[in-house]
mmCIF file of C-alpha atoms in Angstrom:
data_model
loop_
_atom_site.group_PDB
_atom_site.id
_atom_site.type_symbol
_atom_site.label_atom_id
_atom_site.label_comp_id
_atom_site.label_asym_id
_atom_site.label_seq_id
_atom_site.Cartn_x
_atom_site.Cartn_y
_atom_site.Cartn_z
ATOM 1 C CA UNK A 21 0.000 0.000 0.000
ATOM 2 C CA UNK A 22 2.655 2.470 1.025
ATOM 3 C CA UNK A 23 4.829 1.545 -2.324
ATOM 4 C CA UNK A 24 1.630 2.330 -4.551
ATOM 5 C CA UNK A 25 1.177 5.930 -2.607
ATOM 6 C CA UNK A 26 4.664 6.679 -2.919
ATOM 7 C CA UNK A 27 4.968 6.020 -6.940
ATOM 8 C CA UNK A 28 1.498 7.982 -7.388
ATOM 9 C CA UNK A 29 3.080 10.864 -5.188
ATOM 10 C CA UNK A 30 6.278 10.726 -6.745
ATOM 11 C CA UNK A 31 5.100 10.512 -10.275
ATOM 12 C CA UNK A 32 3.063 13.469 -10.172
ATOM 13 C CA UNK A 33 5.644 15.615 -8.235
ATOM 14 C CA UNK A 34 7.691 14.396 -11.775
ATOM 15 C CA UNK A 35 5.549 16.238 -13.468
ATOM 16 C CA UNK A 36 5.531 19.005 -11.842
ATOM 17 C CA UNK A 37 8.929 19.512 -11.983
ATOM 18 C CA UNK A 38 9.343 19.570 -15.508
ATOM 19 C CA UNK A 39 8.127 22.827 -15.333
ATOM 20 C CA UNK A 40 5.949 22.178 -19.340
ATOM 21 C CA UNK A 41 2.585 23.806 -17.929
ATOM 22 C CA UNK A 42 1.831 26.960 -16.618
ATOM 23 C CA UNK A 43 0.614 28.418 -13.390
ATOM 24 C CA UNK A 44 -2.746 27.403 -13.358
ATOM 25 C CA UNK A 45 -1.423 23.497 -14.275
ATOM 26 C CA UNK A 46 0.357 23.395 -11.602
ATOM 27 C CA UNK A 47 -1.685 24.287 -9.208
ATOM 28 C CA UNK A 48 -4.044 22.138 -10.058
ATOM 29 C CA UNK A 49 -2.020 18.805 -9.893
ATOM 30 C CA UNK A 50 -1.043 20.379 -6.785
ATOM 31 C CA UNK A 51 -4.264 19.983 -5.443
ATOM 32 C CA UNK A 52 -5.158 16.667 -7.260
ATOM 33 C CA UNK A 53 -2.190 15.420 -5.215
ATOM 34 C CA UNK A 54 -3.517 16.167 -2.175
ATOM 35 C CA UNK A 55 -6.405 15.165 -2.574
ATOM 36 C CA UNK A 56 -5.653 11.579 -3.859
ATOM 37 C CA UNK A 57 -3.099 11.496 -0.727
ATOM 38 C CA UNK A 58 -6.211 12.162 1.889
ATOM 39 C CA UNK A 59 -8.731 9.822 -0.032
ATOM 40 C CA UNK A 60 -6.235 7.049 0.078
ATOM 41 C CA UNK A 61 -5.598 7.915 3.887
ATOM 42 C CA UNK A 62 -9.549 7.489 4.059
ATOM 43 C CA UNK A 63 -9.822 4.562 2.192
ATOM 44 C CA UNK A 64 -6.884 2.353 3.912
ATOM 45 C CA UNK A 65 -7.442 4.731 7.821
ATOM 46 C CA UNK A 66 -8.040 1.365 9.297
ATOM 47 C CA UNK A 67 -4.776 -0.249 7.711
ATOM 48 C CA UNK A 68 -2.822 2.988 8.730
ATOM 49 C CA UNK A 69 -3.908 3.045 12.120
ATOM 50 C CA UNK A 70 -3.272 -0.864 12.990
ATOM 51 C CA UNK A 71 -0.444 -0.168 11.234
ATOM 52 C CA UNK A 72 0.716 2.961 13.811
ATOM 53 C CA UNK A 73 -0.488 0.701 16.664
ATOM 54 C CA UNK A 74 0.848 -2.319 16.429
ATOM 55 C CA UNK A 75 4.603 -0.812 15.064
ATOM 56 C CA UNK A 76 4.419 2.309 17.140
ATOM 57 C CA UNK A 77 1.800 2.940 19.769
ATOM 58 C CA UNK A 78 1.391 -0.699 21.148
ATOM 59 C CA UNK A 79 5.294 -1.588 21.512
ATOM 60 C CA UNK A 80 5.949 0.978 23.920
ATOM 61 C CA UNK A 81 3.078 0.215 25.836
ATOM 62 C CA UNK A 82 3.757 -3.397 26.494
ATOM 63 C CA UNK A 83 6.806 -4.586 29.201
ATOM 64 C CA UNK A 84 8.503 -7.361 29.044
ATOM 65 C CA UNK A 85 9.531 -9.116 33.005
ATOM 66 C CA UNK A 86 12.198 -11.052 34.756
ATOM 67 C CA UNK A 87 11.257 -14.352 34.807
ATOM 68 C CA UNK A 88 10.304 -15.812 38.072
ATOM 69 C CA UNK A 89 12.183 -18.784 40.304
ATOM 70 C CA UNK A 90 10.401 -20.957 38.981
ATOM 71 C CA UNK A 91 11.356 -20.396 35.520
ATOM 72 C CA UNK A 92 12.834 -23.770 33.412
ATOM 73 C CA UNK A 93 14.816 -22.617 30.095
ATOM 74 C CA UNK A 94 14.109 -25.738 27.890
ATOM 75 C CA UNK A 95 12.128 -26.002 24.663
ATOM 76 C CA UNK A 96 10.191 -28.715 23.791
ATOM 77 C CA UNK A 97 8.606 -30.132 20.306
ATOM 78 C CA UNK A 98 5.212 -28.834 21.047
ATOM 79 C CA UNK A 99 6.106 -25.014 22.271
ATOM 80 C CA UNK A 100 9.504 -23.306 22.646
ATOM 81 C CA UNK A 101 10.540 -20.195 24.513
ATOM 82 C CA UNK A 102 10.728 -16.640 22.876
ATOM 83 C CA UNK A 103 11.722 -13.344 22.967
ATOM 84 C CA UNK A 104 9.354 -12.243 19.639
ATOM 85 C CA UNK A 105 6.428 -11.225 21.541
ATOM 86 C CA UNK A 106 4.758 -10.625 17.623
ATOM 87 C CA UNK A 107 3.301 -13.885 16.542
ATOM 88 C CA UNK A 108 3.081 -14.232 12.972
ATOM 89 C CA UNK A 109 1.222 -17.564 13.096
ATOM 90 C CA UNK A 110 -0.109 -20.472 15.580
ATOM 91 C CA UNK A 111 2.519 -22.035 16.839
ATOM 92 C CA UNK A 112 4.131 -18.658 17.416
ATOM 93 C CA UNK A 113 0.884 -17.554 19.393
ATOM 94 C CA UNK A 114 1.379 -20.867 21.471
ATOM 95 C CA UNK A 115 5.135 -20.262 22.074
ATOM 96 C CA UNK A 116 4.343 -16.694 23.361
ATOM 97 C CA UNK A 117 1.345 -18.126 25.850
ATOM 98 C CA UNK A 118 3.981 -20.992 26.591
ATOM 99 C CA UNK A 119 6.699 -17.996 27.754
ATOM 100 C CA UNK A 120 4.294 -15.986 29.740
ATOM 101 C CA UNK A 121 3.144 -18.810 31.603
ATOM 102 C CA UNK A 122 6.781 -20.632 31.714
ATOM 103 C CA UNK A 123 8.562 -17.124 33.037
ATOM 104 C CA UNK A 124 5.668 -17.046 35.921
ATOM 105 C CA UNK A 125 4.275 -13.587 34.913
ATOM 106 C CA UNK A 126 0.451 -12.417 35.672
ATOM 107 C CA UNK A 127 0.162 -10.862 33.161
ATOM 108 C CA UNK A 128 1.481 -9.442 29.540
ATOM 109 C CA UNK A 129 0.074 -7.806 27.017
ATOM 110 C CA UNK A 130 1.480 -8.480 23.011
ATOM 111 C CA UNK A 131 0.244 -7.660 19.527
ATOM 112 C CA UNK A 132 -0.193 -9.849 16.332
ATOM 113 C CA UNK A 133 1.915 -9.258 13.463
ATOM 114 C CA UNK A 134 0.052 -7.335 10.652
ATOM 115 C CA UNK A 135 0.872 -10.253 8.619
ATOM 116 C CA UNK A 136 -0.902 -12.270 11.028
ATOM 117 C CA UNK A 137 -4.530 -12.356 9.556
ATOM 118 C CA UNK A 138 -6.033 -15.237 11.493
ATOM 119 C CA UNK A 139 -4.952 -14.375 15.090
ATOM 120 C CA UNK A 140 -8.044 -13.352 16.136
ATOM 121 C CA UNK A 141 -9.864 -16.476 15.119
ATOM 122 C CA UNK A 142 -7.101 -18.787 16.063
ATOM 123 C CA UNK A 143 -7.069 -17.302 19.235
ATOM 124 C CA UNK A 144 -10.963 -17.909 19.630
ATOM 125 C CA UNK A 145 -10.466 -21.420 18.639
ATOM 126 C CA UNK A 146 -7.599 -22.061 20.944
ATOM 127 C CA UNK A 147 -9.936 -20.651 24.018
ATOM 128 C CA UNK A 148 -13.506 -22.493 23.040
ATOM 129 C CA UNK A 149 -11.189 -25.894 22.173
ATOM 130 C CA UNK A 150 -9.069 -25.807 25.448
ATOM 131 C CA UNK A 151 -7.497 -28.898 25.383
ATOM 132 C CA UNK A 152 -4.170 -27.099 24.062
ATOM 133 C CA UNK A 153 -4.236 -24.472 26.020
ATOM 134 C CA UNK A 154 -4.648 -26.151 29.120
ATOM 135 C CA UNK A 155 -1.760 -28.439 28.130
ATOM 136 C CA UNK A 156 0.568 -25.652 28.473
ATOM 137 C CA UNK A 157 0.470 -26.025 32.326
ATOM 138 C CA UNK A 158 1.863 -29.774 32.009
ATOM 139 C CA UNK A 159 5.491 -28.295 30.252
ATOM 140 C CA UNK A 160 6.508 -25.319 32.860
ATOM 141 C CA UNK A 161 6.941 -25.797 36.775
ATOM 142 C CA UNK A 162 3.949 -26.488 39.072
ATOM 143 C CA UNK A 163 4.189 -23.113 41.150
ATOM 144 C CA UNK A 164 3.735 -21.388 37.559
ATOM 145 C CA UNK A 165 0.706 -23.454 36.341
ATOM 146 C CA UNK A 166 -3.070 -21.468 36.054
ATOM 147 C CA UNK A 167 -6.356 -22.002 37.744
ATOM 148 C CA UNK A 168 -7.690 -19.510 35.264
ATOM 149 C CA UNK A 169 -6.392 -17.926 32.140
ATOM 150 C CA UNK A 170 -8.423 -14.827 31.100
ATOM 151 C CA UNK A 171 -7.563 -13.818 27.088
ATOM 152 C CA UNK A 172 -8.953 -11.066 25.760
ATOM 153 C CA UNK A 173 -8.067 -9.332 22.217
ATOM 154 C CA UNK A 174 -9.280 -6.703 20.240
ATOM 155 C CA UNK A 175 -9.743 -6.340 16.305
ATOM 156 C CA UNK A 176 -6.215 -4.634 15.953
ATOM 157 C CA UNK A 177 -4.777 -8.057 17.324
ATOM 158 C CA UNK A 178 -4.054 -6.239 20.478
ATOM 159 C CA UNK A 179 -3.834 -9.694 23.075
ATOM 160 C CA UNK A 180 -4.227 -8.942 26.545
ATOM 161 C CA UNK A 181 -3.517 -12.208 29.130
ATOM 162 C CA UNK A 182 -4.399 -12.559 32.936
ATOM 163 C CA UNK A 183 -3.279 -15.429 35.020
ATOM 164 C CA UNK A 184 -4.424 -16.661 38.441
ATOM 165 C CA UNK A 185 -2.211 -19.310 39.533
ATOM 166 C CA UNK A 186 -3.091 -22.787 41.255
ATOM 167 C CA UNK A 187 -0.725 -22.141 44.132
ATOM 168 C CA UNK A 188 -0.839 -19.974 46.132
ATOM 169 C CA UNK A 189 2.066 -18.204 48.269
ATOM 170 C CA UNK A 190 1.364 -19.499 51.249
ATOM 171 C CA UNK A 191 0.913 -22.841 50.024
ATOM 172 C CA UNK A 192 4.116 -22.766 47.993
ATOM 173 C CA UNK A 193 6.077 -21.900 51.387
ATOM 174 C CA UNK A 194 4.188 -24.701 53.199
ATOM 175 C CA UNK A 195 5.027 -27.519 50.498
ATOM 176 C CA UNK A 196 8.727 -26.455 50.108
ATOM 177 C CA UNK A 197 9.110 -27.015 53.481
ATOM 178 C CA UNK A 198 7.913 -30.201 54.106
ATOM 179 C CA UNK A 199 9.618 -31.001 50.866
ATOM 180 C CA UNK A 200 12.999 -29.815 52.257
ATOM 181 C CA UNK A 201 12.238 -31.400 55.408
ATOM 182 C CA UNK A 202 11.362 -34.908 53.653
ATOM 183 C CA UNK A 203 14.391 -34.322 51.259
ATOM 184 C CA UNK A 204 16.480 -34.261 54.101
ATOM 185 C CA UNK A 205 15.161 -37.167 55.823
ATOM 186 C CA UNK A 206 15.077 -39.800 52.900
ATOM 187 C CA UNK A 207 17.321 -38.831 50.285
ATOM 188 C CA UNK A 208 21.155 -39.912 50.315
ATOM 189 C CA UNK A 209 23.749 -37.935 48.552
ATOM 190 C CA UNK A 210 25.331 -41.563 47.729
ATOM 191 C CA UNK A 211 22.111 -42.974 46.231
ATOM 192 C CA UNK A 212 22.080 -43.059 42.347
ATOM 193 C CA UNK A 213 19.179 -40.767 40.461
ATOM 194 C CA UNK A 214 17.349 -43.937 40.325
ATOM 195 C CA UNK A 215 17.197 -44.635 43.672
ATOM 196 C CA UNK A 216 16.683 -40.655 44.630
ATOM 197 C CA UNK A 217 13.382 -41.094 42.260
ATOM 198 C CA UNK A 218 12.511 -44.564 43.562
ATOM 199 C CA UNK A 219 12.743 -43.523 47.279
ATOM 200 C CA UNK A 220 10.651 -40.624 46.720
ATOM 201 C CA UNK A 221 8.023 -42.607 44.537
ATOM 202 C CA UNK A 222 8.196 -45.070 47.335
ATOM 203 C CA UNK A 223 7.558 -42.508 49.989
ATOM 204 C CA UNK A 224 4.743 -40.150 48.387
ATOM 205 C CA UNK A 225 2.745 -43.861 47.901
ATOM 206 C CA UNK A 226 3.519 -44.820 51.193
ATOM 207 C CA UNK A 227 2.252 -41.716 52.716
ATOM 208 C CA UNK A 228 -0.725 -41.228 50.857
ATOM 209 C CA UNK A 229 -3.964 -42.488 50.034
ATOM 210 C CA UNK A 230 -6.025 -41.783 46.929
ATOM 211 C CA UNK A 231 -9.019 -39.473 46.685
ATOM 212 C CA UNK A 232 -11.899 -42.340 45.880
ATOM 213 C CA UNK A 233 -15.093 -40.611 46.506
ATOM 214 C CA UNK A 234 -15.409 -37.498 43.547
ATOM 215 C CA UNK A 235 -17.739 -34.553 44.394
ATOM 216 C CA UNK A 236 -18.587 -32.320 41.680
ATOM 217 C CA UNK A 237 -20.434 -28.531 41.874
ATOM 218 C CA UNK A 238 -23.143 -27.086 41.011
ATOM 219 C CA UNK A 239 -21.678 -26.674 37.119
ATOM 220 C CA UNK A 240 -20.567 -30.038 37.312
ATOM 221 C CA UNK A 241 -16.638 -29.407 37.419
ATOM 222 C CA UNK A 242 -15.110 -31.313 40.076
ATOM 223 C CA UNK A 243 -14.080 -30.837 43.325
ATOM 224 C CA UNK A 244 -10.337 -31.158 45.216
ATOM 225 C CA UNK A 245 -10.751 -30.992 48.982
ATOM 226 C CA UNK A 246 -7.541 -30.588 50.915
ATOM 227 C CA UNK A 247 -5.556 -29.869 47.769
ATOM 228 C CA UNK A 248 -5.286 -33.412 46.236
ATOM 229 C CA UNK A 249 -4.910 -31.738 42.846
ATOM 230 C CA UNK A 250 -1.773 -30.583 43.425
ATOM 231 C CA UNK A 251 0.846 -30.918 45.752
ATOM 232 C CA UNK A 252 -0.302 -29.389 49.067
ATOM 233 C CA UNK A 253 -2.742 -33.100 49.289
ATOM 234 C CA UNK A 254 -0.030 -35.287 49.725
ATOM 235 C CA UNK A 255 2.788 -33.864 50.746
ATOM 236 C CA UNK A 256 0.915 -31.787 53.446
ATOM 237 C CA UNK A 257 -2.805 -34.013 53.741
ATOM 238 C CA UNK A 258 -1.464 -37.190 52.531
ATOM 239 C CA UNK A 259 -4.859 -37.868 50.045
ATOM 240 C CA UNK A 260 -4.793 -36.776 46.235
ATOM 241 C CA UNK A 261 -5.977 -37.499 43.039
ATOM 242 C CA UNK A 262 -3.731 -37.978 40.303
ATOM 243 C CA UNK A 263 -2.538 -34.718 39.864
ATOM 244 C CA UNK A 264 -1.700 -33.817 42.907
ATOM 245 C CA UNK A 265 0.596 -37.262 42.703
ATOM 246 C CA UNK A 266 1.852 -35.891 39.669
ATOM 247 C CA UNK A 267 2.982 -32.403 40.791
ATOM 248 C CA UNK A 268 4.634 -33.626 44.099
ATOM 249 C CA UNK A 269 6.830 -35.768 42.508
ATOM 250 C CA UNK A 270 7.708 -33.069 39.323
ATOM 251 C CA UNK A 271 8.682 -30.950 42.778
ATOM 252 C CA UNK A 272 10.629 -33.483 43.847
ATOM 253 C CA UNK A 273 12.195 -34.070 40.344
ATOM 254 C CA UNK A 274 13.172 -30.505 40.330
ATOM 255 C CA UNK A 275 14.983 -30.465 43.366
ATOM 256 C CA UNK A 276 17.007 -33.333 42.145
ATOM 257 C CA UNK A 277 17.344 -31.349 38.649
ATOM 258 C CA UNK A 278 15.787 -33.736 36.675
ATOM 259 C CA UNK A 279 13.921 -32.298 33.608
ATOM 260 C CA UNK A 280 10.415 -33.079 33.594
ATOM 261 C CA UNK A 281 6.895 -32.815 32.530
ATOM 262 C CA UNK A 282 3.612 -33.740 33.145
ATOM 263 C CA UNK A 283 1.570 -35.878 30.805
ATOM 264 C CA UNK A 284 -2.460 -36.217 30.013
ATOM 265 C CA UNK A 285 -5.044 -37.690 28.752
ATOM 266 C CA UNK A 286 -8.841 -36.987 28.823
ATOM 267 C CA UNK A 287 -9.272 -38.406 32.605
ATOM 268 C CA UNK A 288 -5.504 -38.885 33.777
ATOM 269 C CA UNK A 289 -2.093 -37.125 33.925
ATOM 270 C CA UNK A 290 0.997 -38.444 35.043
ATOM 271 C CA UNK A 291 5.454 -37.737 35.339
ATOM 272 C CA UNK A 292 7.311 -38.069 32.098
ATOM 273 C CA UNK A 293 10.802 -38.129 33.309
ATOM 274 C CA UNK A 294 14.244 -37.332 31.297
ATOM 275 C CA UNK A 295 16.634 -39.797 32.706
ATOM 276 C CA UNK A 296 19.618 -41.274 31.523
ATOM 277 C CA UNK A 297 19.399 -39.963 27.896
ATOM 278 C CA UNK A 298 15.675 -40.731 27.094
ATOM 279 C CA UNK A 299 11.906 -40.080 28.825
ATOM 280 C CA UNK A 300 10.376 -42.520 30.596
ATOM 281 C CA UNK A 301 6.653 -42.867 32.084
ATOM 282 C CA UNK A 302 6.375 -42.900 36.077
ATOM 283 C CA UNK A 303 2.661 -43.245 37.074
ATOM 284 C CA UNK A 304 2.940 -42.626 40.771
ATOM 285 C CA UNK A 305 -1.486 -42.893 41.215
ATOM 286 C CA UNK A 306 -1.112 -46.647 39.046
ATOM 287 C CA UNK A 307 1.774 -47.707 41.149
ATOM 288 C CA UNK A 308 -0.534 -46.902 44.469
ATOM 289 C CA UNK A 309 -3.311 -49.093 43.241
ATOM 290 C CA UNK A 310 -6.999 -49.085 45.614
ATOM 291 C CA UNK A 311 -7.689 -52.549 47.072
ATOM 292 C CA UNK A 312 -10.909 -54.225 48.182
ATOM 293 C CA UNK A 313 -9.456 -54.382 51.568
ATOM 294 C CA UNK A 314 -8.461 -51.044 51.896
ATOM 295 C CA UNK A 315 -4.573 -52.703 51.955
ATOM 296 C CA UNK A 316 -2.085 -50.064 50.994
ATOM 297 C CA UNK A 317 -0.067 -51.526 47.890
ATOM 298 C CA UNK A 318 3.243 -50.379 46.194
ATOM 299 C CA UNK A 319 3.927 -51.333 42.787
ATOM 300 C CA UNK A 320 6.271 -50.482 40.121
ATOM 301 C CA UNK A 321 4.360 -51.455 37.378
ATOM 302 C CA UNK A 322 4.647 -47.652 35.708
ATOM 303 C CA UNK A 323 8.108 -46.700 37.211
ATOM 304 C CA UNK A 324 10.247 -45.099 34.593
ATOM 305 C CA UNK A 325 9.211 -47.114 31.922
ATOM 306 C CA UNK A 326 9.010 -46.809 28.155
ATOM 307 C CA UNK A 327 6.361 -45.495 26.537
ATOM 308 C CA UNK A 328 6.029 -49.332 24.799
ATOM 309 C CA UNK A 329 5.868 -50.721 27.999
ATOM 310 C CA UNK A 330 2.926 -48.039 29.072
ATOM 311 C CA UNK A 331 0.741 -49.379 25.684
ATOM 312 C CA UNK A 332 1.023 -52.725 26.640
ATOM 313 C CA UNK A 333 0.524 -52.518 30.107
ATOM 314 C CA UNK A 334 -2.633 -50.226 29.700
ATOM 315 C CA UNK A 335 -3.972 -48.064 26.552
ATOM 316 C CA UNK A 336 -7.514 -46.686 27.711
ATOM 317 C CA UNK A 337 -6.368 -44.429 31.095
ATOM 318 C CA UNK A 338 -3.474 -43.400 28.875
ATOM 319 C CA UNK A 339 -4.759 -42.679 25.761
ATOM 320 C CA UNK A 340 -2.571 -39.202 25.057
ATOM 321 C CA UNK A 341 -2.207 -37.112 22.380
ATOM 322 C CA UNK A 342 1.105 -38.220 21.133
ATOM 323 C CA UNK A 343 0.609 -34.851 18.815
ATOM 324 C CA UNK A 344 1.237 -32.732 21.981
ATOM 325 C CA UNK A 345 3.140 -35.036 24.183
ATOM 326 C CA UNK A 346 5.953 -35.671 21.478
ATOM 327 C CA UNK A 347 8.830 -36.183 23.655
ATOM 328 C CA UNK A 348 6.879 -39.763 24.394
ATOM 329 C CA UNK A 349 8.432 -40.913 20.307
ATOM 330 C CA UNK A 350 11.954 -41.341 22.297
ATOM 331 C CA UNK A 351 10.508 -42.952 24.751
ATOM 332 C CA UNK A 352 9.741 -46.452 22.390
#
């Protein structure tokens, strides 16, 4: 658009300087000039002023944070960090959501690239599917996973994001610690990484008994008494559901230094763990398995195993999206 004004402009200003018609000539393709120059600024006004927000106005509105503690620096297949907070497509979009929520910020605010046509709609596809989105909380640390993400965006692709957190501070400083106090107690500097995950697998079973009886709302979501969603039921009540298995031993895994993530499907989640040059599958809520007597069990059925071993030894509760999870291809 700017290219075409510019020849228009600068042909006509050619002719003017050739100086072959008179007064009256001149002032007249003076005036044509302007004139063309303000109808075109009518006709493309919306183009010109997304253009003057999003490469003028908007980038010295929006501030970009320290990342918190919590904050892992790794990439994955699915979403990688960034520092181009302009998404020209999808899987740019999800690699700036991924950032915001993997650097532990509340909130940020970013624009679209021009170029970036469908950002609007993607982004209303991305919030009414979900299943994406919410995946995002299974690759950064617990303490930075949402309860609620709030995304709101205007027609200049103007994206605004609000986070409230599952943790909360005062249950952060609670669970770290009884972590550091449990740390202390059962892990040996001598063991092996193995054993340091084993011992910890062993204890969180041990100490914990799994959430049986589901209670749902009045919308029908359900409900986590005492925590056992996330860490603060086991470590601190000693009942959870599966993810709050999960997350207390990826807290665990991080104080060791062990990369991890969490993996999901439809109606479980569970550890994949980097260890000893591959991922493997540790499924602490399988390994803790509810008896008709009530008899606490430990099993090792899903401790660090391959992700061949996980299809043959059950396919329905695990039943991921191998789209999403990709990591889980090394894992065969």
């Amino acid at each position: 658009m700017w290219v075409q004004i510019s020849k228009i402009y600068f042909g006509v200003c050619s002719i003017l300087c050739y100086n072959k018609y008179g007064d009256a000539m001149k002032k007249f393709l003076t005036w044509l000039v302007t004139v063309g120059i303000l109808c075109t600024i009518l006709f493309y006004r919306e183009q010109i002023f997304s253009y003057l927000l999003v490469e003028i106005i908007y980038p010295h509105e929006f501030v970009v944070y320290e990342p918190n503690q919590y904050y892992q620096e790794i990439d994955y297949k699915f979403v990688q960090e960034t520092d181009d907070f302009t998404p020209k497509n999808r899987q740019e979009l999800f690699n700036v959501f991924y950032t915001v929520l993997n650097r532990g910020w509340d909130s940020f605010s970013f624009v679209c690239d021009l170029s970036y046509t469908d950002c609007v709609t993607d982004i209303q596809n991305i919030l009414d599917e979900g299943t994406e989105l919410s995946s995002l909380n299974n690759f950064v640390h617990p303490y930075n996973n949402y309860k609620e993400i709030e995304i709101m965006v205007n027609n200049f692709g103007r994206v605004d994001v609000f986070i409230d957190k599952l943790y909360s501070d005062r249950e952060i400083q609670e669970i770290d610690a009884a972590i550091d106090k449990i740390y202390n107690e059962i892990i040996l500097e001598s063991m092996t990484l193995e054993e340091k995950i084993k011992t910890v697998h062993d204890y969180i079973i041990n100490t914990t008994k799994y959430l049986r009886e589901k209670e749902v709302d009045e919308n029908g979501d359900l409900l986590f008494p005492l925590g056992t969603n996330k860490a603060y039921g086991p470590i601190l009540n000693h009942v959870a559901s599966c993810g709050g298995y999960t997350d207390a031993m990826a807290l665990f895994l991080y104080r060791m230094g062990v990369q991890n993530y969490k993996i999901s499907s439809v109606e479980h989640i569970w550890n994949l763990v980097y260890i000893d040059d591959s991922w493997k599958h540790l499924d602490l809520t399988w390994d803790d398995p509810i008896t008709t007597t009530d008899e606490d069990v430990l099993t090792y059925n899903f401790f660090l195993i391959s992700t061949k071993e996980l299809i043959l030894k059950d396919v329905a509760e695990h039943d991921y999206n191998a789209s999403i999870f990709m990591e889980t291809e090394e894992s065969n």
